[in-house]
Amino acid sequence: CFVPGGRRRQLLCGLAGGQVQVWDLDQQPGPALRTRLRGHNRPVNAIAVSPDGRRAVSASSDKEMRMWDLIPTSTQPDPDRQCLNILRGHTGSVYGCDISPDGTLVA
């Protein structure tokens, strides 16, 4: 999933081990792993990014969706940032997710 906006091109990858990796595509001499978003304990099946590129949501086989902040701050050091919110209550694996065009709703 490509991250829109911002000064740098980024790519998010969901892994079978439950991580979401954030790659910096503008790093020289080639793409570099910028951060790991940890929290899921089963495969990540889908990722969506807000239109402004500040937030992402991930869906997993652990029956959860997680909301992530993609903008680092001084109180949230890389590479081990915490998620902003966990959406629980699914009865099975979650295979899809999306963020509304205005960034206010997650599905």
XYZ file of C-alpha atoms in Angstrom:
107
model
C 0.000 0.000 0.000
C 1.552 3.325 -1.050
C 1.334 6.277 1.352
C -0.127 9.407 -0.284
C 1.126 12.931 0.346
C 4.209 13.819 2.297
C 7.657 14.698 1.073
C 8.898 11.128 0.784
C 7.486 8.133 -1.044
C 6.618 5.314 1.363
C 5.312 1.774 1.020
C 3.538 -0.287 3.717
C 3.828 -4.080 3.651
C 1.819 -6.480 5.801
C 3.669 -9.646 6.784
C 2.610 -13.187 7.677
C 4.291 -12.759 11.082
C 1.928 -9.922 12.050
C 4.142 -6.890 11.387
C 3.499 -3.939 9.132
C 6.720 -2.611 7.633
C 7.080 0.993 6.466
C 9.627 1.407 3.651
C 11.204 4.682 2.524
C 11.359 4.481 -1.263
C 13.452 7.645 -1.631
C 16.368 6.410 0.488
C 19.684 6.190 -1.364
C 21.139 3.909 -2.671
C 17.785 2.064 -2.530
C 14.624 1.470 -0.486
C 15.192 1.239 3.269
C 13.076 -0.118 6.089
C 11.958 2.946 8.079
C 9.915 1.373 10.869
C 8.039 -1.719 12.005
C 4.497 -1.481 13.334
C 4.098 -4.364 15.774
C 0.965 -5.640 17.456
C -0.803 -8.288 15.397
C -0.019 -11.899 16.308
C -1.274 -13.455 13.065
C -0.831 -12.553 9.359
C -1.689 -9.023 8.220
C -4.209 -9.403 5.389
C -4.892 -5.795 4.365
C -3.683 -2.227 4.906
C -5.322 1.116 4.113
C -3.848 4.608 4.454
C -5.735 7.833 5.144
C -5.881 10.351 2.283
C -3.518 12.707 4.124
C -0.968 9.901 4.709
C -0.917 10.429 8.486
C -2.736 7.258 9.590
C -2.967 3.632 8.500
C -5.246 0.770 9.455
C -4.297 -2.899 9.252
C -6.540 -5.985 9.205
C -5.340 -9.351 10.455
C -6.152 -13.011 10.940
C -5.960 -12.306 14.693
C -9.555 -10.941 14.370
C -8.415 -7.345 14.927
C -7.920 -4.119 13.039
C -5.300 -1.663 14.287
C -4.960 2.068 13.660
C -1.406 3.405 13.343
C 0.149 6.882 13.354
C 2.601 7.154 10.448
C 4.110 10.483 11.562
C 6.923 10.037 14.123
C 7.076 12.323 17.151
C 9.618 12.870 19.907
C 7.455 10.825 22.325
C 6.930 8.004 19.822
C 10.390 6.837 18.734
C 11.070 4.702 15.675
C 11.175 1.826 15.005
C 8.759 0.482 17.632
C 5.728 2.740 17.598
C 2.548 1.727 19.387
C -0.824 1.565 17.682
C -3.405 4.291 18.296
C -6.433 2.022 18.577
C -7.399 -1.649 18.393
C -10.739 -2.544 16.835
C -11.881 -5.856 18.349
C -15.094 -7.833 18.054
C -14.695 -9.633 14.739
C -15.590 -13.333 14.940
C -13.036 -14.415 12.366
C -10.046 -13.271 10.370
C -10.328 -9.743 8.952
C -9.458 -9.674 5.257
C -10.155 -6.083 4.293
C -10.093 -2.536 5.618
C -10.508 0.993 4.360
C -10.517 4.613 5.515
C -13.162 7.078 4.302
C -12.079 9.864 1.903
C -12.354 12.463 4.683
C -10.347 10.239 7.067
C -13.041 10.102 9.769
C -14.324 6.512 9.356
C -12.631 3.122 9.315
C -14.286 -0.006 7.921
